[in-house]
Short mmCIF file of C-alpha atoms and ligand atoms in Angstrom, two decimals:
data_model
loop_
_atom_site.label_atom_id
_atom_site.label_comp_id
_atom_site.label_asym_id
_atom_site.label_seq_id
_atom_site.Cartn_x
_atom_site.Cartn_y
_atom_site.Cartn_z
CA UNK A 1232 -58.36 21.37 -57.54
CA UNK A 1233 -61.26 19.12 -56.54
CA UNK A 1234 -60.19 15.67 -55.40
CA UNK A 1235 -62.84 13.23 -56.52
CA UNK A 1236 -61.46 10.42 -54.41
CA UNK A 1237 -62.98 11.99 -51.30
CA UNK A 1238 -66.46 10.84 -52.25
CA UNK A 1239 -65.52 7.79 -54.26
CA UNK A 1240 -65.58 5.28 -51.39
CA UNK A 1241 -69.33 5.67 -51.15
CA UNK A 1242 -69.67 5.48 -54.89
CA UNK A 1243 -67.52 2.37 -54.87
CA UNK A 1244 -69.59 0.52 -52.31
CA UNK A 1245 -70.71 -1.53 -55.27
CA UNK A 1246 -69.48 -4.55 -57.12
CA UNK A 1247 -66.89 -4.04 -59.79
CA UNK A 1248 -69.29 -5.29 -62.42
CA UNK A 1249 -71.44 -2.34 -61.44
CA UNK A 1250 -68.40 -0.19 -61.72
CA UNK A 1251 -67.79 -1.11 -65.33
CA UNK A 1252 -71.39 -0.27 -66.10
CA UNK A 1253 -70.84 2.98 -64.28
CA UNK A 1254 -67.78 3.61 -66.42
CA UNK A 1255 -69.62 3.10 -69.66
CA UNK A 1256 -71.85 6.03 -68.65
CA UNK A 1257 -68.81 8.12 -67.87
CA UNK A 1258 -66.79 8.28 -71.05
CA UNK A 1259 -63.95 10.35 -69.64
CA UNK A 1260 -61.99 9.67 -66.51
CA UNK A 1261 -60.02 12.16 -64.49
CA UNK A 1262 -56.26 11.80 -64.91
CA UNK A 1263 -53.88 11.26 -62.05
CA UNK A 1264 -52.19 14.59 -61.48
CA UNK A 1265 -49.12 15.54 -59.48
CA UNK A 1266 -49.42 19.07 -58.27
CA UNK A 1267 -46.32 21.27 -58.30
CA UNK A 1268 -43.79 20.11 -55.75
CA UNK A 1269 -43.87 22.21 -52.60
CA UNK A 1270 -40.17 21.77 -51.95
CA UNK A 1271 -39.02 21.53 -55.56
CA UNK A 1272 -37.12 18.35 -54.65
CA UNK A 1273 -36.69 15.57 -57.14
CA UNK A 1274 -37.53 12.09 -55.84
CA UNK A 1275 -35.32 9.42 -57.39
CA UNK A 1276 -36.62 5.87 -57.79
CA UNK A 1277 -34.47 2.97 -58.99
CA UNK A 1278 -35.89 -0.11 -60.72
CA UNK A 1279 -33.44 -2.93 -61.40
CA UNK A 1280 -33.96 -5.96 -63.62
CA UNK A 1281 -32.40 -7.95 -66.38
CA UNK A 1282 -33.41 -7.23 -69.94
CA UNK A 1283 -36.79 -8.73 -70.85
CA UNK A 1284 -37.98 -8.98 -67.25
CA UNK A 1285 -40.93 -6.64 -67.48
CA UNK A 1286 -39.42 -3.22 -66.73
CA UNK A 1287 -41.31 -1.51 -69.55
CA UNK A 1288 -44.57 -3.10 -68.44
CA UNK A 1289 -43.93 -2.02 -64.87
CA UNK A 1290 -43.04 1.50 -66.04
CA UNK A 1291 -46.42 1.74 -67.76
CA UNK A 1292 -48.19 0.75 -64.55
CA UNK A 1293 -46.12 3.13 -62.43
CA UNK A 1294 -46.29 6.17 -64.70
CA UNK A 1295 -50.02 5.52 -65.15
CA UNK A 1296 -50.49 5.87 -61.41
CA UNK A 1297 -48.42 9.06 -61.31
CA UNK A 1298 -50.22 10.35 -64.38
CA UNK A 1299 -49.18 13.67 -65.85
CA UNK A 1300 -49.68 15.02 -69.32
CA UNK A 1301 -47.79 14.46 -72.58
CA UNK A 1302 -46.48 11.02 -71.64
CA UNK A 1303 -44.15 9.71 -74.34
CA UNK A 1304 -40.59 9.51 -75.60
CA UNK A 1305 -38.43 12.57 -75.08
CA UNK A 1306 -38.43 14.73 -78.20
CA UNK A 1307 -41.48 12.90 -79.53
CA UNK A 1308 -39.50 9.80 -80.54
CA UNK A 1309 -37.76 8.83 -83.76
CA UNK A 1310 -40.95 8.08 -85.67
CA UNK A 1311 -42.22 11.63 -85.11
CA UNK A 1312 -39.05 13.32 -86.35
CA UNK A 1313 -37.20 13.18 -83.02
CA UNK A 1314 -34.19 11.03 -82.20
CA UNK A 1315 -33.72 7.43 -80.97
CA UNK A 1316 -34.21 7.86 -77.24
CA UNK A 1317 -34.68 5.52 -74.30
CA UNK A 1318 -36.12 8.32 -72.16
CA UNK A 1319 -39.82 8.63 -71.39
CA UNK A 1320 -41.22 11.89 -70.08
CA UNK A 1321 -44.40 13.46 -68.83
CA UNK A 1322 -44.72 16.80 -67.08
CA UNK A 1323 -44.33 15.00 -63.74
CA UNK A 1324 -42.16 11.97 -64.40
CA UNK A 1325 -38.97 11.18 -66.27
CA UNK A 1326 -37.92 7.58 -66.89
CA UNK A 1327 -34.22 7.25 -67.67
CA UNK A 1328 -32.83 3.97 -68.98
CA UNK A 1329 -29.43 3.32 -67.45
CA UNK A 1330 -28.25 1.59 -70.63
CA UNK A 1331 -27.45 5.18 -71.65
CA UNK A 1332 -24.46 5.03 -69.32
CA UNK A 1333 -22.80 2.13 -71.13
CA UNK A 1334 -19.12 3.01 -71.39
CA UNK A 1335 -18.49 1.58 -74.85
CA UNK A 1336 -20.67 1.07 -77.87
CA UNK A 1337 -21.47 -2.42 -79.18
CA UNK A 1338 -18.34 -2.45 -81.33
CA UNK A 1339 -16.25 -1.33 -78.36
CA UNK A 1340 -17.54 -4.21 -76.26
CA UNK A 1341 -16.36 -6.62 -78.94
CA UNK A 1342 -12.86 -5.24 -78.35
CA UNK A 1343 -13.03 -5.35 -74.54
CA UNK A 1344 -14.77 -8.76 -74.75
CA UNK A 1345 -17.07 -7.75 -71.90
CA UNK A 1346 -20.85 -7.73 -71.78
CA UNK A 1347 -22.92 -4.66 -70.93
CA UNK A 1348 -23.78 -6.37 -67.64
CA UNK A 1349 -20.18 -6.03 -66.50
CA UNK A 1350 -19.76 -3.09 -64.13
CA UNK A 1351 -16.61 -2.12 -66.01
CA UNK A 1352 -18.74 -1.46 -69.10
CA UNK A 1353 -20.77 1.23 -67.38
CA UNK A 1354 -19.80 4.80 -66.55
CA UNK A 1355 -20.87 5.06 -62.90
CA UNK A 1356 -18.89 8.28 -62.34
CA UNK A 1357 -20.98 10.08 -64.94
CA UNK A 1358 -24.19 8.33 -63.78
CA UNK A 1359 -23.59 9.54 -60.22
CA UNK A 1360 -22.61 13.06 -61.27
CA UNK A 1361 -25.67 13.47 -63.51
CA UNK A 1362 -28.22 11.92 -61.14
CA UNK A 1363 -26.90 14.09 -58.34
CA UNK A 1364 -27.28 17.15 -60.58
CA UNK A 1365 -30.84 16.15 -61.55
CA UNK A 1366 -31.74 15.59 -57.92
CA UNK A 1367 -30.45 19.07 -57.19
CA UNK A 1368 -32.78 20.46 -59.84
CA UNK A 1369 -30.18 20.94 -62.57
CA UNK A 1370 -30.61 20.11 -66.26
CA UNK A 1371 -28.16 17.53 -67.62
CA UNK A 1372 -26.89 16.41 -71.03
CA UNK A 1373 -27.27 12.64 -70.78
CA UNK A 1374 -25.61 10.26 -73.24
CA UNK A 1375 -27.79 7.93 -75.32
CA UNK A 1376 -27.12 4.28 -76.01
CA UNK A 1377 -28.82 3.47 -79.29
CA UNK A 1378 -30.12 -0.10 -79.16
CA UNK A 1379 -31.01 -0.08 -82.84
CA UNK A 1380 -27.46 0.24 -84.11
CA UNK A 1381 -25.41 -0.16 -80.93
CA UNK A 1382 -23.88 3.33 -80.97
CA UNK A 1383 -23.44 6.04 -78.38
CA UNK A 1384 -25.40 8.96 -79.84
CA UNK A 1385 -25.38 12.72 -79.32
CA UNK A 1386 -26.42 13.43 -75.71
CA UNK A 1387 -29.94 14.66 -74.97
CA UNK A 1388 -31.07 17.34 -72.57
CA UNK A 1389 -32.93 16.10 -69.47
CA UNK A 1390 -34.73 18.60 -67.31
CA UNK A 1391 -35.64 17.56 -63.77
CA UNK A 1392 -39.26 16.58 -63.05
CA UNK A 1393 -40.71 15.92 -59.57
CA UNK A 1394 -40.23 12.17 -60.06
CA UNK A 1395 -37.24 10.65 -61.83
CA UNK A 1396 -37.17 6.88 -62.31
CA UNK A 1397 -33.93 5.20 -63.31
CA UNK A 1398 -34.45 1.71 -64.70
CA UNK A 1399 -31.96 -0.80 -65.95
CA UNK A 1400 -29.31 -3.29 -65.04
CA UNK A 1401 -27.46 -1.39 -62.32
CA UNK A 1402 -29.36 1.29 -60.39
CA UNK A 1403 -28.09 -0.09 -57.07
CA UNK A 1404 -24.68 -1.42 -58.05
CA UNK A 1405 -22.63 1.69 -57.32
CA UNK A 1406 -22.76 2.80 -53.69
CA UNK A 1407 -22.82 6.51 -54.58
CA UNK A 1408 -25.75 6.09 -57.00
CA UNK A 1409 -27.52 3.75 -54.59
CA UNK A 1410 -27.33 6.36 -51.84
CA UNK A 1411 -29.02 8.89 -54.11
CA UNK A 1412 -32.09 6.68 -54.53
CA UNK A 1413 -35.10 7.47 -52.37
CA UNK A 1414 -36.77 4.16 -53.19
CA UNK A 1415 -35.53 1.03 -54.92
CA UNK A 1416 -37.22 -2.00 -56.41
CA UNK A 1417 -35.83 -5.15 -58.00
CA UNK A 1418 -37.78 -7.33 -60.45
CA UNK A 1419 -36.40 -10.78 -59.71
CA UNK A 1420 -37.43 -13.21 -62.41
CA UNK A 1421 -36.15 -16.78 -62.08
CA UNK A 1422 -34.35 -18.29 -65.05
CA UNK A 1423 -37.19 -20.56 -66.18
CA UNK A 1424 -39.73 -17.77 -66.19
CA UNK A 1425 -37.29 -15.37 -67.87
CA UNK A 1426 -36.78 -17.91 -70.61
CA UNK A 1427 -40.53 -18.26 -71.18
CA UNK A 1428 -40.97 -14.48 -71.40
CA UNK A 1429 -37.99 -14.09 -73.73
CA UNK A 1430 -39.49 -16.71 -76.02
CA UNK A 1431 -42.74 -14.79 -76.05
CA UNK A 1432 -41.04 -11.56 -77.04
CA UNK A 1433 -37.92 -12.50 -79.00
CA UNK A 1434 -39.23 -15.59 -80.79
CA UNK A 1435 -42.90 -14.85 -81.29
CA UNK A 1436 -42.74 -11.05 -81.56
CA UNK A 1437 -39.23 -10.54 -83.02
CA UNK A 1438 -38.65 -13.75 -85.00
CA UNK A 1439 -35.47 -14.96 -83.21
CA UNK A 1440 -34.77 -18.71 -83.06
CA UNK A 1441 -35.22 -20.75 -79.90
CA UNK A 1442 -31.52 -21.70 -79.97
CA UNK A 1443 -30.37 -18.09 -80.23
CA UNK A 1444 -32.57 -17.05 -77.29
CA UNK A 1445 -31.24 -19.93 -75.21
CA UNK A 1446 -27.65 -19.08 -76.17
CA UNK A 1447 -28.14 -15.40 -75.32
CA UNK A 1448 -29.59 -16.20 -71.87
CA UNK A 1449 -26.78 -18.66 -71.14
CA UNK A 1450 -24.11 -16.21 -72.30
CA UNK A 1451 -25.50 -13.49 -70.04
CA UNK A 1452 -25.96 -15.65 -66.97
CA UNK A 1453 -22.45 -15.52 -65.38
CA UNK A 1454 -22.29 -11.72 -65.60
CA UNK A 1455 -25.91 -11.41 -64.57
CA UNK A 1456 -25.21 -13.46 -61.45
CA UNK A 1457 -22.02 -11.54 -60.71
CA UNK A 1458 -23.09 -7.96 -61.38
CA UNK A 1459 -26.89 -7.64 -61.40
CA UNK A 1460 -28.40 -10.19 -59.01
CA UNK A 1461 -26.41 -8.99 -55.93
CA UNK A 1462 -28.41 -5.74 -56.01
CA UNK A 1463 -31.44 -7.61 -54.64
CA UNK A 1464 -29.92 -7.26 -51.20
CA UNK A 1465 -30.22 -3.47 -51.35
CA UNK A 1466 -33.76 -3.19 -52.71
CA UNK A 1467 -36.58 -1.79 -50.59
CA UNK A 1468 -39.00 -4.06 -52.45
CA UNK A 1469 -38.25 -7.18 -54.48
CA UNK A 1470 -40.92 -8.70 -56.71
CA UNK A 1471 -39.77 -12.29 -57.06
CA UNK A 1472 -41.32 -14.45 -59.76
CA UNK A 1473 -41.07 -18.23 -59.34
CA UNK A 1474 -42.72 -21.31 -60.82
CA UNK A 1475 -45.98 -22.32 -59.14
CA UNK A 1476 -46.10 -24.66 -56.17
CA UNK A 1477 -49.74 -25.48 -56.87
CA UNK A 1478 -48.87 -27.98 -59.62
CA UNK A 1479 -46.25 -30.57 -58.65
CA UNK A 1480 -43.28 -30.44 -61.08
CA UNK A 1481 -45.04 -27.99 -63.35
CA UNK A 1482 -43.34 -27.93 -66.77
CA UNK A 1483 -45.58 -25.45 -68.54
CA UNK A 1484 -44.59 -22.37 -66.55
CA UNK A 1485 -47.88 -20.64 -67.16
CA UNK A 1486 -48.87 -20.38 -63.51
CA UNK A 1487 -46.59 -18.25 -61.35
CA UNK A 1488 -45.85 -17.86 -57.69
CA UNK A 1489 -45.00 -14.25 -57.01
CA UNK A 1490 -43.57 -12.85 -53.79
CA UNK A 1491 -43.78 -9.19 -52.77
CA UNK A 1492 -40.79 -8.88 -50.48
CA UNK A 1493 -40.79 -5.70 -48.43
CA UNK A 1494 -37.74 -4.71 -46.46
CA UNK A 1495 -38.57 -3.99 -42.83
CA UNK A 1496 -37.64 -0.64 -41.34
CA UNK A 1497 -37.82 1.41 -44.53
CA UNK A 1498 -38.68 4.95 -43.54
CA UNK A 1499 -42.01 6.29 -44.81
CA UNK A 1500 -43.08 2.80 -45.86
CA UNK A 1501 -45.61 0.63 -44.02
CA UNK A 1502 -45.59 -2.93 -45.37
CA UNK A 1503 -48.76 -4.21 -47.01
CA UNK A 1504 -50.33 -6.99 -44.93
CA UNK A 1505 -53.03 -9.62 -45.13
CA UNK A 1506 -55.68 -9.83 -42.36
CA UNK A 1507 -53.47 -9.34 -39.32
CA UNK A 1508 -50.20 -7.44 -39.29
CA UNK A 1509 -47.21 -9.49 -38.18
CA UNK A 1510 -48.89 -12.91 -38.18
CA UNK A 1511 -48.20 -15.79 -40.54
CA UNK A 1512 -51.13 -16.64 -42.74
CA UNK A 1513 -52.09 -18.85 -45.66
CA UNK A 1514 -55.30 -18.02 -47.46
CA UNK A 1515 -57.19 -19.72 -50.24
CA UNK A 1516 -59.71 -17.11 -51.38
CA UNK A 1517 -61.40 -19.32 -53.97
CA UNK A 1518 -65.07 -19.89 -53.37
CA UNK A 1519 -68.23 -17.85 -53.58
CA UNK A 1520 -66.54 -14.49 -53.97
CA UNK A 1521 -63.55 -15.39 -56.13
CA UNK A 1522 -63.83 -17.68 -59.10
CA UNK A 1523 -60.78 -19.91 -59.54
CA UNK A 1524 -60.04 -22.49 -62.17
CA UNK A 1525 -57.37 -25.17 -61.80
CA UNK A 1526 -54.95 -24.99 -59.95
CA UNK A 1527 -56.59 -22.30 -57.84
CA UNK A 1528 -55.12 -19.35 -55.97
CA UNK A 1529 -53.19 -19.28 -52.75
CA UNK A 1530 -52.00 -16.28 -50.76
CA UNK A 1531 -49.41 -16.34 -48.02
CA UNK A 1532 -48.22 -13.61 -45.70
CA UNK A 1533 -45.68 -13.33 -42.94
CA UNK A 1534 -42.26 -12.25 -41.72
CA UNK A 1535 -39.21 -13.77 -43.34
CA UNK A 1536 -35.53 -13.22 -44.04
CA UNK A 1537 -34.21 -12.36 -47.48
CA UNK A 1538 -30.48 -12.17 -48.21
CA UNK A 1539 -29.73 -11.27 -44.62
CA UNK A 1540 -32.50 -8.64 -44.34
CA UNK A 1541 -35.63 -8.90 -42.24
CA UNK A 1542 -38.58 -8.63 -44.56
CA UNK A 1543 -42.36 -8.91 -44.73
CA UNK A 1544 -43.58 -11.08 -47.57
CA UNK A 1545 -46.94 -11.20 -49.29
CA UNK A 1546 -47.18 -14.08 -51.73
CA UNK A 1547 -49.64 -14.99 -54.44
CA UNK A 1548 -49.56 -18.28 -56.33
CA UNK A 1549 -52.04 -18.87 -59.16
CA UNK A 1550 -54.01 -16.97 -61.74
CA UNK A 1551 -57.13 -14.81 -61.62
CA UNK A 1552 -60.11 -15.72 -63.77
CA UNK A 1553 -62.07 -12.53 -63.31
CA UNK A 1554 -60.37 -9.21 -62.60
CA UNK A 1555 -63.62 -7.65 -61.43
CA UNK A 1556 -63.61 -10.03 -58.47
CA UNK A 1557 -60.22 -8.80 -57.30
CA UNK A 1558 -62.06 -6.33 -55.11
CA UNK A 1559 -62.65 -9.28 -52.77
CA UNK A 1560 -58.91 -9.86 -52.42
CA UNK A 1561 -58.16 -6.14 -52.19
CA UNK A 1562 -60.61 -5.71 -49.34
CA UNK A 1563 -58.65 -8.21 -47.22
CA UNK A 1564 -55.34 -6.39 -47.64
CA UNK A 1565 -54.24 -3.42 -45.52
CA UNK A 1566 -51.71 -0.63 -46.06
CA UNK A 1567 -52.28 -0.86 -49.82
CA UNK A 1568 -51.91 2.92 -50.25
CA UNK A 1569 -55.09 3.12 -52.27
CA UNK A 1570 -56.92 6.43 -52.19
CA UNK A 1571 -60.37 4.88 -52.43
CA UNK A 1572 -61.98 1.48 -52.05
CA UNK A 1573 -61.28 -0.53 -55.17
CA UNK A 1574 -58.41 1.53 -56.62
CA UNK A 1575 -56.07 -1.46 -56.86
CA UNK A 1576 -58.73 -3.47 -58.66
CA UNK A 1577 -59.52 -0.55 -60.91
CA UNK A 1578 -55.87 -0.23 -61.95
CA UNK A 1579 -55.67 -3.97 -62.64
CA UNK A 1580 -58.74 -3.77 -64.85
CA UNK A 1581 -57.42 -0.70 -66.63
CA UNK A 1582 -54.17 -2.51 -67.49
CA UNK A 1583 -55.99 -5.79 -68.14
CA UNK A 1584 -54.35 -6.31 -71.53
CA UNK A 1585 -50.77 -5.92 -70.24
CA UNK A 1586 -48.59 -8.95 -69.53
CA UNK A 1587 -49.11 -10.36 -66.05
CA UNK A 1588 -52.49 -8.78 -65.40
CA UNK A 1589 -54.04 -12.12 -64.48
CA UNK A 1590 -51.45 -13.06 -61.87
CA UNK A 1591 -49.18 -11.86 -59.07
CA UNK A 1592 -46.74 -10.09 -61.39
CA UNK A 1593 -49.30 -7.50 -62.45
CA UNK A 1594 -50.95 -7.45 -59.03
CA UNK A 1595 -47.74 -6.73 -57.16
CA UNK A 1596 -46.43 -4.29 -59.79
CA UNK A 1597 -49.67 -2.34 -59.30
CA UNK A 1598 -49.39 -2.57 -55.53
CA UNK A 1599 -45.76 -1.40 -55.73
CA UNK A 1600 -46.84 1.56 -57.87
CA UNK A 1601 -49.46 2.59 -55.30
CA UNK A 1602 -46.92 2.25 -52.49
CA UNK A 1603 -44.36 4.31 -54.41
CA UNK A 1604 -46.99 7.01 -54.98
CA UNK A 1605 -47.69 7.06 -51.24
CA UNK A 1606 -43.97 7.14 -50.48
CA UNK A 1607 -43.52 10.05 -52.88
CA UNK A 1608 -46.40 11.96 -51.28
CA UNK A 1609 -45.03 11.47 -47.78
CA UNK A 1610 -41.53 12.52 -48.75
CA UNK A 1611 -42.45 15.50 -50.90
CA UNK A 1612 -45.58 16.75 -49.19
CA UNK A 1613 -47.21 16.79 -52.62
CA UNK A 1614 -50.62 15.25 -53.29
CA UNK A 1615 -51.06 13.04 -56.32
CA UNK A 1616 -54.67 13.10 -57.38
CA UNK A 1617 -55.88 9.58 -58.03
CA UNK A 1618 -57.33 8.57 -61.34
CA UNK A 1619 -60.98 8.03 -60.66
CA UNK A 1620 -63.96 7.37 -62.84
CA UNK A 1621 -65.60 10.74 -63.42
CA UNK A 1622 -68.99 11.16 -61.83
CA UNK A 1623 -71.66 11.64 -64.45
CA UNK A 1624 -73.35 15.03 -64.46
N1 LIG B 14 -45.69 -10.20 -66.07
C1 LIG B 14 -45.46 -10.79 -67.23
N2 LIG B 14 -46.06 -11.95 -67.55
C2 LIG B 14 -45.82 -12.55 -68.73
N3 LIG B 14 -44.98 -12.07 -69.65
C3 LIG B 14 -44.37 -10.93 -69.38
C4 LIG B 14 -44.56 -10.22 -68.17
N4 LIG B 14 -43.81 -9.10 -68.19
C5 LIG B 14 -43.17 -9.11 -69.35
N5 LIG B 14 -43.49 -10.21 -70.06
C6 LIG B 14 -42.97 -10.61 -71.36
O1 LIG B 14 -41.62 -10.23 -71.41
C7 LIG B 14 -41.39 -9.39 -72.53
C8 LIG B 14 -40.45 -8.27 -72.06
O2 LIG B 14 -41.15 -7.38 -71.23
P1 LIG B 14 -40.68 -5.88 -71.13
O3 LIG B 14 -40.49 -5.33 -72.50
O4 LIG B 14 -41.64 -5.18 -70.23
O5 LIG B 14 -39.28 -6.09 -70.43
P2 LIG B 14 -38.04 -5.11 -70.30
O6 LIG B 14 -37.39 -5.48 -69.00
O7 LIG B 14 -38.48 -3.70 -70.42
O8 LIG B 14 -37.14 -5.52 -71.50
P3 LIG B 14 -35.89 -4.75 -72.17
O9 LIG B 14 -35.03 -4.23 -71.06
O10 LIG B 14 -35.21 -5.82 -72.95
O11 LIG B 14 -36.50 -3.68 -73.03
C9 LIG B 14 -42.76 -8.87 -72.97
O12 LIG B 14 -42.84 -8.75 -74.35
C10 LIG B 14 -43.70 -9.93 -72.50
O13 LIG B 14 -43.84 -10.88 -73.52
O1 LIG B 15 -28.85 -5.76 -71.12
C1 LIG B 15 -29.16 -4.95 -71.94
C2 LIG B 15 -30.22 -3.93 -71.67
O2 LIG B 15 -30.83 -4.07 -70.44
C3 LIG B 15 -28.49 -4.92 -73.26
O3 LIG B 15 -27.98 -6.16 -73.55
C4 LIG B 15 -27.39 -3.88 -73.27
O4 LIG B 15 -27.95 -2.60 -73.05
C5 LIG B 15 -26.68 -3.89 -74.61
O5 LIG B 15 -27.58 -3.62 -75.63
P1 LIG B 15 -27.48 -4.26 -77.05
O6 LIG B 15 -27.62 -5.74 -76.81
O7 LIG B 15 -28.67 -3.65 -77.79
O8 LIG B 15 -26.18 -3.85 -77.62
#
């Protein structure tokens, strides 16, 4: 199979505005493709986050970078005559939602008086057994938790694909499951930001009241703190989303400070760095090459400690005005795992309409996806062909 990326660097020695013109002349783009695994091994990736913290958005970015054909809900989804499923599949990637391992249905939890965040409400024995089987290349019959009516439905058949992503509340909570994961990531959204996002989705998109959203967040918080948040310590990468420091006492919460926290010493993972590996740097890129409106953009980079672990942190506070200009930022970062000059920028532009595309949440989710692709390639010996604009005939 011809890998276009080999000659793309030369083609991409141009501004991104030229690139978009280039793309209009090239109506089709090559898809990212994972070639058949040499070893047949399944690589297991865990993504932990609370509900409403951007897992689905991140999954779209990640699966987009892994590509594959026939991406969609297992069985075609309920609307196409299938069943209510939380599982997304392509020929290369399976995304399993760990809510499917809830022990009791919604009614049952009313009896136990526990929330789904409570470890006791999740069947980790079955989760471990089934993920181990999948990793060994076996097909499993996985339960389904139906979020529409709160029931545990007839199990569905999951066949192993080269990449299996498990996302949900507890991918790293059980030591046995945690040890099965090849790579783990935690989306750490602070309470204020979580609240703002929940309002966006549950109030504006789903018609819930402000009071009910507030009550639901407050009711979840003790169990969230007890059972979900401690997993941050075990994650290879944490994407931490905080209020901006660029506006003193900001109340609006529209500008975010996002930290890409990379655990040092992870095998097959070289931390992304800014300018000079290992140094401590602050960088304001606004100027001739990057347009910034108030309050601007600030990057920071350096070693740090996070929950007792030595880490390398890349931080971005602020909001981008023009995604095309991100190439300027990208060109100052190293170890980004891009396959050609401008790939990070290209992915940001491609997902431009998704939440967080104008700030560090989208930027670091994209960077994480590229790093996970690189990690997968190193571990499996398989090449993932990058999605590149197709060269016009
Ligand atoms: N980076 C972001 N910036 C701004 N808003 C965001 C961002 N990510 C997600 N959101 C908002 O949060 C809502 C929830 O996002 P998403 O559906 O991706 O989360 P989730 O973790 O998959 O949720 P759930 O587990 O409840 O299905 C979105 O509708 C969007 O409004
Ligand atoms: O935290 C959650 C998902 O991440 C849900 O609250 C949990 O799965 C229970 O679902 P429901 O509220 O639909 O009964």
